[in-house]
């Protein structure tokens, strides 16, 4: 039977950990806070929201028409400053219109549905009555105290992920990476474009659009680096996305992790795979056809890449037929069949396939 007492205790503890406050604030007050450095627009969140001028103009139109503005969520640090977690694009649009948004040209409004005459106006030419109306319009500000914890701000962003967009796990994860180490993000973002890596991925365009190939690099690095403590995860209930989040943060925080060195090995792995298998590298082998077919297989990726990386020097001297045969034989291995089964939990599968891969590719 479910333990009612434990549930109530967990709820009481959880609610104590989250301290909140809220009140209304005019747009004019928010602008002043931004100018005074009291409110920050984190670049990690800004990168996710890229409204065009048409969307920005419709938002300004909505304010002028008196349509209620959705609440803004901010994380308050120990020093009292706010970081906007949900509502970045709304505040950015207002600041860009008024010419206050750093590193952005002032916004010139485009045509809108109800107020088509707004087209062509900017802050300098906008009638004073409309400026006054905008400055006096109010947001509801919801304040959540997170002290200085990046992880807490990131978790808050995950929970509040609204903004009218559906964001995929890696798109949200990019926020965490940028917040922790923007240089790491830039290197990762560059590595995802490596031609031989792309050539090995028979993915639909939308998969690239949602940064799935960047997630694959992280999965590879986590498995290849091999420092995951699986004992700290609940295999039966831990979400794969949360596992990748946590282990990505561990990579970034590990002083022994050398991204440049790992990137070099990554390139050697995909140079070999592109040369020997191309876009069939992660398609399952069909023994009846004596060929690789079907769609991209995540299990194949997890079973091949860490082991090839660990043994790249020895594998690189094999002939193309020899290496291809090694990959073909992988699919008849009992451990691969066990851990690639659809009924296996995600973390069990990753752990099992990683261990299998590193042992199987030893020569």
Coordinates of C-alpha atoms in Angstrom, one line a residue:
X1 CA 0.0 0.0 0.0
X2 CA 1.2 3.6 -0.7
X3 CA 2.7 5.2 2.4
X4 CA 0.5 8.2 3.1
X5 CA 2.7 9.5 6.0
X6 CA 5.8 9.5 3.8
X7 CA 4.0 11.3 1.1
X8 CA 2.8 14.0 3.4
X9 CA 6.3 14.4 4.9
X10 CA 7.8 14.7 1.5
X11 CA 5.3 17.4 0.5
X12 CA 5.9 19.4 3.7
X13 CA 9.7 19.2 3.1
X14 CA 9.3 20.2 -0.6
X15 CA 7.1 23.1 0.1
X16 CA 9.6 24.5 2.7
X17 CA 12.4 24.3 0.1
X18 CA 10.5 26.6 -2.3
X19 CA 10.0 30.2 -1.1
X20 CA 7.9 32.4 -3.2
X21 CA 6.5 36.0 -3.4
X22 CA 4.5 37.9 -5.9
X23 CA 3.2 41.3 -6.8
X24 CA 2.3 43.5 -9.7
X25 CA 4.9 45.8 -11.3
X26 CA 4.5 48.4 -14.1
X27 CA 6.5 48.0 -17.3
X28 CA 8.1 51.4 -16.5
X29 CA 9.4 49.9 -13.2
X30 CA 10.7 46.8 -14.9
X31 CA 12.6 49.0 -17.4
X32 CA 14.2 50.9 -14.6
X33 CA 15.2 47.7 -12.8
X34 CA 16.9 46.5 -16.0
X35 CA 18.7 49.8 -16.5
X36 CA 19.9 49.7 -12.9
X37 CA 21.2 46.1 -13.2
X38 CA 18.7 44.7 -10.8
X39 CA 17.0 42.3 -13.3
X40 CA 19.0 40.1 -15.6
X41 CA 18.0 38.3 -18.8
X42 CA 20.2 35.2 -18.8
X43 CA 21.6 34.5 -22.3
X44 CA 20.9 30.8 -21.8
X45 CA 17.2 31.5 -21.8
X46 CA 17.3 34.2 -24.4
X47 CA 18.8 31.9 -27.0
X48 CA 15.7 29.7 -26.9
X49 CA 13.2 32.4 -27.6
X50 CA 13.6 34.1 -31.0
X51 CA 10.5 36.0 -31.8
X52 CA 10.4 37.7 -35.2
X53 CA 9.3 41.4 -35.5
X54 CA 5.8 40.3 -36.3
X55 CA 5.4 38.3 -33.1
X56 CA 7.0 41.2 -31.1
X57 CA 4.6 43.7 -32.7
X58 CA 1.6 41.6 -31.9
X59 CA 2.7 41.4 -28.3
X60 CA 3.0 45.2 -28.1
X61 CA -0.4 45.5 -29.7
X62 CA -1.9 43.2 -27.0
X63 CA -0.5 45.4 -24.3
X64 CA -2.0 48.5 -25.9
X65 CA -5.3 46.8 -26.3
X66 CA -5.4 45.9 -22.6
X67 CA -5.1 42.2 -23.0
X68 CA -3.8 40.7 -19.7
X69 CA -0.1 39.9 -19.8
X70 CA 0.9 36.4 -18.6
X71 CA 2.9 36.5 -15.4
X72 CA 6.7 36.7 -15.3
X73 CA 8.7 34.3 -13.2
X74 CA 12.0 35.4 -11.8
X75 CA 14.6 33.6 -9.6
X76 CA 15.9 35.8 -6.8
X77 CA 19.6 35.3 -5.8
X78 CA 21.1 36.0 -2.4
X79 CA 22.1 39.5 -3.4
X80 CA 18.4 40.3 -4.2
X81 CA 18.9 40.5 -8.0
X82 CA 16.4 38.8 -10.3
X83 CA 17.1 36.5 -13.2
X84 CA 14.1 36.2 -15.5
X85 CA 13.4 32.5 -16.0
X86 CA 10.0 32.6 -17.8
X87 CA 9.0 35.7 -19.7
X88 CA 12.4 36.5 -21.3
X89 CA 11.0 37.2 -24.7
X90 CA 8.2 39.4 -23.4
X91 CA 10.6 41.6 -21.4
X92 CA 13.2 41.6 -24.1
X93 CA 10.5 42.8 -26.6
X94 CA 9.6 45.7 -24.4
X95 CA 13.2 46.7 -23.8
X96 CA 14.0 46.5 -27.5
X97 CA 11.0 48.7 -28.3
X98 CA 12.2 51.3 -25.8
X99 CA 15.8 51.1 -27.0
X100 CA 17.1 49.7 -23.7
X101 CA 17.9 46.1 -24.7
X102 CA 21.7 45.7 -24.8
X103 CA 23.3 44.6 -28.1
X104 CA 20.0 45.0 -30.0
X105 CA 18.8 47.7 -32.4
X106 CA 15.6 49.4 -31.4
X107 CA 12.4 47.7 -32.6
X108 CA 10.4 49.1 -35.4
X109 CA 6.8 47.8 -35.3
X110 CA 5.3 45.9 -38.2
X111 CA 1.7 45.6 -39.2
X112 CA -0.7 44.1 -36.6
X113 CA -4.3 42.8 -36.9
X114 CA -6.2 45.3 -34.7
X115 CA -3.9 48.3 -35.0
X116 CA -2.5 48.2 -38.5
X117 CA -1.4 51.8 -38.2
X118 CA 1.3 50.8 -35.7
X119 CA 3.4 49.7 -38.7
X120 CA 6.5 51.8 -39.1
X121 CA 6.5 53.3 -35.6
X122 CA 9.4 53.0 -33.2
X123 CA 9.8 54.4 -29.7
X124 CA 11.0 57.8 -30.9
X125 CA 8.0 58.3 -33.1
X126 CA 5.3 56.6 -31.0
X127 CA 2.7 59.0 -29.7
X128 CA 3.2 60.0 -26.0
X129 CA -0.2 58.7 -25.0
X130 CA 0.8 55.2 -26.2
X131 CA 4.2 55.4 -24.5
X132 CA 2.5 56.3 -21.3
X133 CA 0.0 53.5 -21.7
X134 CA 2.8 51.0 -22.2
X135 CA 4.8 52.2 -19.3
X136 CA 1.8 52.0 -16.9
X137 CA 0.7 48.5 -18.0
X138 CA 1.5 45.9 -15.4
X139 CA 3.0 42.5 -15.1
X140 CA 2.4 40.0 -12.3
X141 CA 5.8 39.1 -11.0
X142 CA 6.2 35.7 -9.4
X143 CA 9.5 35.6 -7.4
X144 CA 11.1 32.3 -6.4
X145 CA 14.0 32.3 -4.1
X146 CA 16.8 30.1 -5.4
X147 CA 19.8 31.7 -3.8
X148 CA 22.8 31.4 -6.2
X149 CA 22.1 27.8 -7.4
X150 CA 22.4 27.4 -11.1
X151 CA 20.8 23.9 -10.8
X152 CA 17.8 25.4 -8.9
X153 CA 17.3 28.1 -11.6
X154 CA 17.5 25.4 -14.3
X155 CA 15.0 23.2 -12.6
X156 CA 12.7 26.1 -12.2
X157 CA 13.0 26.8 -15.9
X158 CA 12.2 23.2 -16.7
X159 CA 9.1 23.3 -14.6
X160 CA 8.0 26.7 -16.0
X161 CA 8.8 25.8 -19.6
X162 CA 5.8 27.5 -21.2
X163 CA 6.2 30.7 -23.3
X164 CA 3.9 29.3 -26.0
X165 CA 6.7 27.0 -27.2
X166 CA 7.2 23.3 -26.9
X167 CA 10.9 22.7 -26.2
X168 CA 12.7 19.4 -26.6
X169 CA 15.0 18.0 -23.9
X170 CA 18.2 19.0 -25.6
X171 CA 16.9 22.5 -26.3
X172 CA 16.2 23.0 -22.6
X173 CA 19.5 21.2 -21.7
X174 CA 21.4 23.8 -23.7
X175 CA 20.3 26.3 -21.1
X176 CA 22.0 24.3 -18.4
X177 CA 25.2 24.0 -20.4
X178 CA 25.4 27.7 -21.2
X179 CA 24.7 28.6 -17.5
X180 CA 27.4 26.3 -16.3
X181 CA 30.1 26.8 -19.0
X182 CA 29.4 28.8 -22.2
X183 CA 32.7 27.8 -23.7
X184 CA 31.7 24.1 -23.3
X185 CA 28.5 24.9 -25.1
X186 CA 30.3 26.7 -28.0
X187 CA 32.6 23.7 -28.5
X188 CA 29.8 21.2 -28.3
X189 CA 27.7 23.3 -30.8
X190 CA 30.7 23.4 -33.2
X191 CA 31.4 19.6 -32.8
X192 CA 27.8 18.7 -33.8
X193 CA 28.5 20.0 -37.3
X194 CA 31.4 17.6 -37.9
X195 CA 30.8 16.3 -41.5
X196 CA 31.6 12.6 -40.9
X197 CA 29.4 12.6 -37.8
X198 CA 26.4 14.1 -39.8
X199 CA 27.1 11.6 -42.6
X200 CA 26.6 8.7 -40.2
X201 CA 23.2 9.9 -39.0
X202 CA 20.2 9.0 -41.3
X203 CA 17.9 11.3 -39.3
X204 CA 14.9 13.3 -40.5
X205 CA 15.5 17.0 -40.7
X206 CA 13.3 17.8 -37.6
X207 CA 15.6 15.6 -35.5
X208 CA 18.5 18.0 -36.3
X209 CA 16.2 21.0 -35.7
X210 CA 15.5 19.9 -32.1
X211 CA 19.2 19.3 -31.5
X212 CA 19.0 15.5 -31.2
X213 CA 22.4 15.1 -32.7
X214 CA 23.8 17.3 -29.9
X215 CA 22.2 15.0 -27.4
X216 CA 23.9 12.0 -29.1
X217 CA 27.3 13.6 -28.6
X218 CA 26.6 14.0 -24.9
X219 CA 25.4 10.4 -24.6
X220 CA 28.6 9.3 -26.4
X221 CA 30.8 11.5 -24.1
X222 CA 29.1 10.3 -20.9
X223 CA 29.4 6.6 -21.9
X224 CA 33.0 6.9 -23.2
X225 CA 34.3 8.9 -20.2
X226 CA 32.9 6.2 -18.0
X227 CA 32.5 8.0 -14.6
X228 CA 28.8 7.5 -14.1
X229 CA 27.7 6.3 -10.6
X230 CA 24.6 4.4 -11.6
X231 CA 24.0 3.6 -7.9
X232 CA 22.7 7.1 -7.2
X233 CA 19.9 6.7 -9.7
X234 CA 16.6 4.9 -9.3
X235 CA 16.7 2.7 -12.4
X236 CA 13.0 2.0 -12.3
X237 CA 11.9 5.7 -12.3
X238 CA 14.8 8.0 -13.3
X239 CA 14.0 9.8 -16.5
X240 CA 16.6 9.6 -19.3
X241 CA 16.5 13.4 -19.8
X242 CA 17.3 14.0 -16.1
X243 CA 20.1 11.5 -16.3
X244 CA 21.7 13.2 -19.3
X245 CA 21.2 16.6 -17.5
X246 CA 23.0 15.4 -14.4
X247 CA 25.8 13.6 -16.2
X248 CA 26.4 16.6 -18.5
X249 CA 26.7 18.8 -15.4
X250 CA 29.2 16.3 -14.0
X251 CA 31.3 16.4 -17.2
X252 CA 31.4 20.2 -17.1
X253 CA 32.4 20.2 -13.4
X254 CA 35.0 17.5 -13.8
X255 CA 38.4 19.1 -14.0
X256 CA 39.9 16.0 -15.5
X257 CA 37.5 16.0 -18.4
X258 CA 39.4 17.5 -21.4
X259 CA 36.8 18.5 -24.0
X260 CA 39.4 19.1 -26.8
X261 CA 41.0 15.7 -26.3
X262 CA 37.6 14.0 -26.2
X263 CA 36.6 15.9 -29.4
X264 CA 39.7 14.6 -31.2
X265 CA 38.8 11.0 -30.3
X266 CA 35.2 11.7 -31.3
X267 CA 36.3 12.8 -34.7
X268 CA 38.5 9.7 -35.2
X269 CA 35.6 7.5 -34.3
X270 CA 33.3 9.1 -36.9
X271 CA 36.1 9.2 -39.5
X272 CA 36.3 5.4 -39.2
X273 CA 32.6 4.9 -39.1
X274 CA 32.0 7.2 -42.1
X275 CA 34.7 5.5 -44.1
X276 CA 33.6 1.9 -43.4
X277 CA 29.8 2.2 -43.0
X278 CA 28.6 5.7 -43.8
X279 CA 24.9 6.2 -43.1
X280 CA 24.5 2.5 -42.3
X281 CA 26.7 2.8 -39.2
X282 CA 23.7 2.8 -36.8
X283 CA 21.2 0.7 -38.8
X284 CA 20.7 -2.8 -37.5
X285 CA 22.3 -5.6 -39.5
X286 CA 19.8 -7.9 -41.2
X287 CA 21.5 -11.3 -41.6
X288 CA 19.0 -12.6 -44.2
X289 CA 19.7 -9.6 -46.5
X290 CA 23.4 -9.5 -45.4
X291 CA 22.9 -5.7 -45.2
X292 CA 22.2 -3.0 -42.7
X293 CA 18.7 -1.6 -43.0
X294 CA 15.9 0.2 -41.2
X295 CA 16.0 3.6 -39.4
X296 CA 18.7 5.0 -37.1
X297 CA 18.9 2.8 -34.0
X298 CA 19.7 4.4 -30.6
X299 CA 20.7 1.0 -29.3
X300 CA 23.2 0.6 -32.1
X301 CA 24.7 4.0 -31.4
X302 CA 25.0 3.2 -27.7
X303 CA 26.5 -0.2 -28.4
X304 CA 29.0 0.9 -31.0
X305 CA 30.4 4.4 -30.1
X306 CA 31.9 4.0 -26.6
X307 CA 33.7 0.7 -27.5
X308 CA 35.0 2.0 -30.8
X309 CA 36.3 5.1 -29.0
X310 CA 38.0 3.1 -26.3
X311 CA 39.8 0.9 -28.9
X312 CA 40.2 3.4 -31.7
X313 CA 43.9 2.8 -32.2
X314 CA 43.5 -0.9 -32.7
X315 CA 40.3 -0.7 -34.7
X316 CA 41.7 1.9 -37.1
X317 CA 44.2 -0.6 -38.5
X318 CA 41.6 -3.2 -39.5
X319 CA 40.6 -3.4 -43.2
X320 CA 37.2 -2.2 -44.2
X321 CA 35.7 -5.7 -44.5
X322 CA 37.2 -6.7 -41.1
X323 CA 35.7 -3.7 -39.3
X324 CA 32.4 -4.2 -41.1
X325 CA 32.3 -7.8 -40.0
X326 CA 33.0 -6.8 -36.4
X327 CA 29.9 -4.6 -36.5
X328 CA 27.8 -7.3 -38.2
X329 CA 28.8 -9.8 -35.5
X330 CA 27.7 -7.4 -32.8
X331 CA 24.1 -8.0 -33.5
X332 CA 24.2 -11.7 -32.7
X333 CA 25.8 -11.1 -29.3
X334 CA 23.5 -12.2 -26.4
X335 CA 24.3 -9.1 -24.3
X336 CA 23.3 -6.8 -27.2
X337 CA 20.1 -8.6 -27.6
X338 CA 19.3 -8.5 -23.9
X339 CA 20.1 -4.8 -23.4
X340 CA 18.6 -3.5 -26.6
X341 CA 15.2 -5.1 -25.9
X342 CA 12.4 -2.5 -25.8
X343 CA 11.3 -3.6 -22.4
X344 CA 14.6 -2.7 -20.7
X345 CA 14.6 0.5 -18.7
X346 CA 16.6 3.4 -20.2
X347 CA 19.4 3.5 -17.6
X348 CA 19.7 -0.2 -17.5
X349 CA 20.0 -0.2 -21.2
X350 CA 22.7 2.5 -21.3
X351 CA 24.7 0.9 -18.5
X352 CA 24.5 -2.6 -20.1
X353 CA 25.3 -1.5 -23.7
X354 CA 28.2 0.7 -22.6
X355 CA 29.8 -2.1 -20.7
X356 CA 29.1 -4.5 -23.5
X357 CA 30.5 -2.1 -26.1
X358 CA 33.8 -1.5 -24.3
X359 CA 34.4 -5.2 -23.8
X360 CA 33.2 -6.3 -27.3
X361 CA 35.6 -4.0 -29.2
X362 CA 38.7 -5.0 -27.4
X363 CA 41.0 -6.8 -29.8

